[in-house]
Coordinates of C-alpha atoms and ligand atoms in Angstrom, one line a residue:
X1 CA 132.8 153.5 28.3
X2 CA 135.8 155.5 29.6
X3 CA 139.3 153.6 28.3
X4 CA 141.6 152.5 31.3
X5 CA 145.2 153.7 30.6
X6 CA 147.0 151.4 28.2
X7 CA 150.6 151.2 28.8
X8 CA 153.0 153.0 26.5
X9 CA 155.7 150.4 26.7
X10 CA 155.9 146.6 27.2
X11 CA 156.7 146.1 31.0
X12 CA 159.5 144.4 31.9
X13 CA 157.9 141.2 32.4
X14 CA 157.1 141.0 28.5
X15 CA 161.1 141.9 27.6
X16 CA 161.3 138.9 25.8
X17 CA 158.2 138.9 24.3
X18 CA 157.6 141.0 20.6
X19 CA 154.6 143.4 22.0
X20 CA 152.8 144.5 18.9
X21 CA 149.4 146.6 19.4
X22 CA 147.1 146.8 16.7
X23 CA 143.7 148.1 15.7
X24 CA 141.3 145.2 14.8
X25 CA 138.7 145.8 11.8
X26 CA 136.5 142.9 13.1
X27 CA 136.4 141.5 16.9
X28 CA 133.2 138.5 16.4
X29 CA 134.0 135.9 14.8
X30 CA 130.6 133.3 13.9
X31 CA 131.6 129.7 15.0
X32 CA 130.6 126.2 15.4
X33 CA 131.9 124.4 18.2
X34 CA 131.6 120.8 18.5
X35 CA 130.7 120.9 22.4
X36 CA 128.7 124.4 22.4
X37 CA 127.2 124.6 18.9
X38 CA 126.8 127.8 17.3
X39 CA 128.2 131.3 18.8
X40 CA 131.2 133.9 18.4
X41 CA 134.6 133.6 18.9
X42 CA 136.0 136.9 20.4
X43 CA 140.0 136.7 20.7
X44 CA 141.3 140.2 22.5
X45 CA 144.8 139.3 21.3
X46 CA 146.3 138.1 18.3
X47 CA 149.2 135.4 19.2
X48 CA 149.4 133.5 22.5
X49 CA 152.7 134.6 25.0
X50 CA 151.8 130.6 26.3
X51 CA 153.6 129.5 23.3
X52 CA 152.4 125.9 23.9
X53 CA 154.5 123.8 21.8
X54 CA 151.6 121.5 20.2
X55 CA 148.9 124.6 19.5
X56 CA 147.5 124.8 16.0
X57 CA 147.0 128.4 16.1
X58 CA 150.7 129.2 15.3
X59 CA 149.9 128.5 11.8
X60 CA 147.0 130.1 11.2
X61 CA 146.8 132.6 8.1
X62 CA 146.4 135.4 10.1
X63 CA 149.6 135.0 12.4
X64 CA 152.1 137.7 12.3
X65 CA 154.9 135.4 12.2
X66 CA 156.0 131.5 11.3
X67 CA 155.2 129.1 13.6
X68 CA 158.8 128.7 14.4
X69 CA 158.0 132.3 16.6
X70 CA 154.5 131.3 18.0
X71 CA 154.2 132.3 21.7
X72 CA 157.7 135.4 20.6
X73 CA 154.9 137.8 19.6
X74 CA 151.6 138.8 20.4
X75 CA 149.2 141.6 19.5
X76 CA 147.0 143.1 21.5
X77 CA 143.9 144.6 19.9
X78 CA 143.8 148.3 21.4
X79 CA 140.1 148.7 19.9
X80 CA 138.6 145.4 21.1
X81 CA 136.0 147.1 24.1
X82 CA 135.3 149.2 21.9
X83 CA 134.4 147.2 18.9
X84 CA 132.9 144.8 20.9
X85 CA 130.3 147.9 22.1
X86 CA 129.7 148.6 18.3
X87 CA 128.2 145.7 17.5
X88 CA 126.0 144.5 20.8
X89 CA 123.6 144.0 18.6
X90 CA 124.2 141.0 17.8
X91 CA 124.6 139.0 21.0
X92 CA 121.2 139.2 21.8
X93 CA 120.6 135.2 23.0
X94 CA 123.6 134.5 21.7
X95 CA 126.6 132.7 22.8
X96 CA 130.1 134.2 23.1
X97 CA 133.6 131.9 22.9
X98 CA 136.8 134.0 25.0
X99 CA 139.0 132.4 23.7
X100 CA 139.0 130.1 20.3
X101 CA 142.7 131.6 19.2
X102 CA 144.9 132.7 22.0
X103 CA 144.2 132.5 26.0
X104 CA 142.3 135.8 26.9
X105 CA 144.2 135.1 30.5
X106 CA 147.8 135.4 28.5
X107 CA 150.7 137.4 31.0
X108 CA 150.3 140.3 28.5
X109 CA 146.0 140.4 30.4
X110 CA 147.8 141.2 33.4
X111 CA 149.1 145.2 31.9
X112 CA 146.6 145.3 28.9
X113 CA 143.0 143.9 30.8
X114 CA 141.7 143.6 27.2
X115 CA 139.7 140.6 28.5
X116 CA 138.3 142.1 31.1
X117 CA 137.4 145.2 29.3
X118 CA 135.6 142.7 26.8
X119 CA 134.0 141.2 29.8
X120 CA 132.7 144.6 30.9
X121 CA 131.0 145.0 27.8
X122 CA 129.5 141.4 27.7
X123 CA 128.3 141.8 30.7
X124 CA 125.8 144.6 29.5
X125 CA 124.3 142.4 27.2
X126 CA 122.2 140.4 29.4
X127 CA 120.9 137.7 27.2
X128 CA 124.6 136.7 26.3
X129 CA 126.3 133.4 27.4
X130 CA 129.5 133.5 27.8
X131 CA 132.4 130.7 27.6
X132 CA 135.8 131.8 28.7
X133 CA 138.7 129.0 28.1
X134 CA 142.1 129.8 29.9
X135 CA 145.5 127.7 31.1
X136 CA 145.5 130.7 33.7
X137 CA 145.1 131.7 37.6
X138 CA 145.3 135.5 35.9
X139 CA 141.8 134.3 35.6
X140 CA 140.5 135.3 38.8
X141 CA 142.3 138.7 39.2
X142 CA 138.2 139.2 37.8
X143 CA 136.6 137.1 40.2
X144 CA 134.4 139.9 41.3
X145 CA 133.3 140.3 37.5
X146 CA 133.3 136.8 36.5
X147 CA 130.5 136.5 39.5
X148 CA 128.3 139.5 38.6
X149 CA 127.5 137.5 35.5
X150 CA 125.7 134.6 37.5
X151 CA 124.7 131.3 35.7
X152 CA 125.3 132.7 32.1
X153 CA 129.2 132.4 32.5
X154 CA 131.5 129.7 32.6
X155 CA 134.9 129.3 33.4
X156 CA 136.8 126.0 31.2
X157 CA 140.1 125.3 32.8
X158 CA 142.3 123.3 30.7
X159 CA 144.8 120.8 32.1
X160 CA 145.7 118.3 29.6
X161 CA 148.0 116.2 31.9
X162 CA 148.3 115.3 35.9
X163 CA 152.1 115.6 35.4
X164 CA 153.6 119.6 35.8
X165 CA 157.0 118.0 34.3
X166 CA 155.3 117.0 31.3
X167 CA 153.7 120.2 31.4
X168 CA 156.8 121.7 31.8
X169 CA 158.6 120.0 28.4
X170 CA 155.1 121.2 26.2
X171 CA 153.6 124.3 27.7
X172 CA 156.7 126.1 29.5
X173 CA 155.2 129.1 29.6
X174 CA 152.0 128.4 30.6
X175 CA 151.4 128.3 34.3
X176 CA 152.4 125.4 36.3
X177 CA 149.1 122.4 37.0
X178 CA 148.9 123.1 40.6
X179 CA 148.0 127.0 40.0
X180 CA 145.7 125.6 37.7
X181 CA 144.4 123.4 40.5
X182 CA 144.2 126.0 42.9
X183 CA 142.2 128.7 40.4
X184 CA 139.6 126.0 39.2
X185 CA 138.8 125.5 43.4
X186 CA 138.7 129.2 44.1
X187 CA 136.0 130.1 41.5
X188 CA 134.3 126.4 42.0
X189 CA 134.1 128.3 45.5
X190 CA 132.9 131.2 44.5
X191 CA 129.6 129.9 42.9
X192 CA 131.3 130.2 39.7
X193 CA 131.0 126.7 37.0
X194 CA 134.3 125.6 36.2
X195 CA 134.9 122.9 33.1
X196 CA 137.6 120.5 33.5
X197 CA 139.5 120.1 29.7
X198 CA 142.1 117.8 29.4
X199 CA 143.0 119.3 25.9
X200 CA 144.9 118.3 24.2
X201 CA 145.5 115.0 25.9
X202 CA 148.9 114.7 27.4
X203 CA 150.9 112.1 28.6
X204 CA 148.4 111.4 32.0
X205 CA 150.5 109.4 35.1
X206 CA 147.7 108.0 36.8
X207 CA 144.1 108.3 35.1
X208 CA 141.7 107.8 37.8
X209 CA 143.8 109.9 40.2
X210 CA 143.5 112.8 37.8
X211 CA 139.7 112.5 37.3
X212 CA 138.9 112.5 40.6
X213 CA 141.6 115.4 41.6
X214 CA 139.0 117.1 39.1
X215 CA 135.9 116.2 41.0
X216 CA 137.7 117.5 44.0
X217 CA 138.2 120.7 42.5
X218 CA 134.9 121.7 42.7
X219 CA 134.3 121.4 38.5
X220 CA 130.9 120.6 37.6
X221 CA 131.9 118.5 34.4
X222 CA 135.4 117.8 32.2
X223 CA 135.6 116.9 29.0
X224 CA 139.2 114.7 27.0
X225 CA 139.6 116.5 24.0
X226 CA 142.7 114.7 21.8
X227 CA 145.7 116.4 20.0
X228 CA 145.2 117.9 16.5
X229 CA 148.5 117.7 15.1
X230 CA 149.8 120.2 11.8
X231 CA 151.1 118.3 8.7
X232 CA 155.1 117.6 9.3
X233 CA 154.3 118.7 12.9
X234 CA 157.7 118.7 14.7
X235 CA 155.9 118.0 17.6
X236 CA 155.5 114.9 16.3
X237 CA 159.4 114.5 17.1
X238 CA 159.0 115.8 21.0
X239 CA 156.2 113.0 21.5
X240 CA 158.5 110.2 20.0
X241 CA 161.6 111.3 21.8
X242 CA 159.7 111.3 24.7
X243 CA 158.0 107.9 24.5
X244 CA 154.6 109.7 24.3
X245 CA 153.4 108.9 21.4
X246 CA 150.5 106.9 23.2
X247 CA 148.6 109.8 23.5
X248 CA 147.7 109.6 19.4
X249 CA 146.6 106.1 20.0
X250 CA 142.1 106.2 20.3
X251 CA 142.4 103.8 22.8
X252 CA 144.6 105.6 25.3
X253 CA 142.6 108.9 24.5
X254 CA 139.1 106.1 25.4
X255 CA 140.9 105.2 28.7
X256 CA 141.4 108.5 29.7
X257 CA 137.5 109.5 29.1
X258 CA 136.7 106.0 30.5
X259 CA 138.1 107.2 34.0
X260 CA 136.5 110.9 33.9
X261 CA 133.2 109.3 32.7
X262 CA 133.1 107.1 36.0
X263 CA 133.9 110.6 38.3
X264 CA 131.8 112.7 36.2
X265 CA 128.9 110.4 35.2
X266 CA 126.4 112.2 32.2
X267 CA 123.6 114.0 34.3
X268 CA 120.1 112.4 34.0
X269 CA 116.7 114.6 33.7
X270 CA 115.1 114.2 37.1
X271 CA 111.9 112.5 35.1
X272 CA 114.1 109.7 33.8
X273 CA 115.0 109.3 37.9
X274 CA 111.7 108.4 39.0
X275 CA 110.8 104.7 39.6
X276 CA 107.5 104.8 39.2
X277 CA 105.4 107.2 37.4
X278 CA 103.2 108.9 39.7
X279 CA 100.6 109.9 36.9
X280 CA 100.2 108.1 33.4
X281 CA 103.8 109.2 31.3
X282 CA 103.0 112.0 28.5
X283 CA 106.3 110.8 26.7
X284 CA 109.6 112.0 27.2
X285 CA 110.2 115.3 28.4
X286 CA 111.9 118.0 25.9
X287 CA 115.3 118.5 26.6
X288 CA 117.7 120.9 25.6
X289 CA 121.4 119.7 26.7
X290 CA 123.2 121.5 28.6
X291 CA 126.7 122.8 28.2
X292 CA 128.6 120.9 30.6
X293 CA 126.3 117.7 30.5
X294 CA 128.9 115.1 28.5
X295 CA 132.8 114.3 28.8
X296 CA 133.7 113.9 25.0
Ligands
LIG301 S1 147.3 128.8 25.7 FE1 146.0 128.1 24.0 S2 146.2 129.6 22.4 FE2 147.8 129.9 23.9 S3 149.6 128.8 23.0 FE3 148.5 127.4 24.5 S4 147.1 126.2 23.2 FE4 147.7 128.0 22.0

């Protein structure tokens, strides 16, 4: 692998933002995900220049800061292609997570391409799934790349409310929902399978609007995934001053799912679609379920 370039200096873009590169010891992390099952977590940064006001990360044990800072600082691991390469060996058939701890599509992706560098080397392991989560259009500045991996990558968008001005109170410095919009159509239309997440469930204006503004996306499945909240979590404080303290109530969050369950019914296997059997049943068919087959 021939490293691109890495800049010497934060661009100006990033002024504002603590830039602090760093040689990671480890890159894979083993986890169980509740959707996915079992696979690695890879996270090409440390820290998250999205700085989303509600995300748990920012008190993680490994953060290089209080939470008071999260989304001030990030590190970028210099090494991560390379570490990635050194231990191949264990992705064979297995399933790979970009991002569980920051948003591999952060600003910083945009001078740094550790994501896509990552990407490069995933995509030389041909029995490897891969899962990328974002809030960011900075997703498809890898379209071409994100394509060459055919049916064993997905793309998850996550859009946790149909209202940019709530968006703009809890995420500021994430991208705006319409950008979001607009990248979840663009790699729907490029043959690409794009994952809906409203997560963590915001303050939604109109339910069923928002489900089927999904469908019309071009995403093949979404899933409502509720706020986790830290202990004394001044967040807390944001949603009550803001009258949005609904969206910790189950049966808002159940409304919500309600409406994306009716635009994105479960799939069926085609057997189960039959009227009549055509020759005497053998019992049900085996099934593995498939990633994108449930909104949760
Ligand atoms: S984009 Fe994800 S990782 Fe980054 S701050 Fe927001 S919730 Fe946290």
């Amino acid at each position: 692998m021939t490293p691109l370039p890495l800049p010497s200096d934060p661009p100006p873009l990033f002024k504002d933002l603590l830039v602090e590169p760093e040689e990671a010891r480890s890159i894979l992390r083993p986890q169980k995900d509740e959707r996915y099952g079992f696979g690695f977590a890879l996270s090409p940064y440390r820290g998250c220049g999205h700085g989303c006001r509600y995300c748990y990360v920012r008190e993680y044990p490994n953060a290089l800061h209080g939470p008071a800072d999260w989304g001030g600082w990030v590190a970028p691991k210099l090494n991560a292609p390379e570490l990635l390469w050194s231990q191949r060996h264990k992705l064979h058939e297995a399933r790979v997570f970009m991002a569980s701890a920051t948003d591999p599509y952060q600003p910083l992706e945009r001078q740094y391409r550790l994501s896509r560098r990552c990407l490069e080397v995933l995509l030389l392991c041909p029995t490897t799934e891969v899962i990328l989560h974002t809030r960011s259009p900075l997703v498809l500045q890898d379209l071409d790349l994100l394509r060459a991996f055919g049916d064993r990558l997905s793309v998850g968008l996550s859009i946790p409310t149909d209202d940019d001005t709530v968006r703009q109170t809890v995420e500021p410095r994430a991208p705006a929902i319409p950008s979001r919009w607009a990248a979840a159509e663009r790699l729907a239309a490029a043959g690409i399978q794009v994952t809906i997440g409203v997560a963590p469930l915001l303050a939604v204006h109109d339910a069923r609007a928002f489900a089927r503004r999904a469908r019309a996306s071009g995403a093949s499945n979404a899933w409502v995934g509720g706020l986790r909240l830290l202990q004394q979590d001044p967040f807390y404080k944001l949603l009550a001053d803001h009258g949005w303290l609904k969206v910790l109530d189950p049966d808002y969050k159940e409304g919500i799912r309600a409406a994306f369950l009716e635009t994105f019914p479960p799939r069926r296997p085609k057997r189960e679609a039959k009227a009549e059997p055509v020759a005497p049943p053998r019992g049900p068919a085996a099934r593995q379920p498939g990633l994108f087959d449930r909104v949760s």
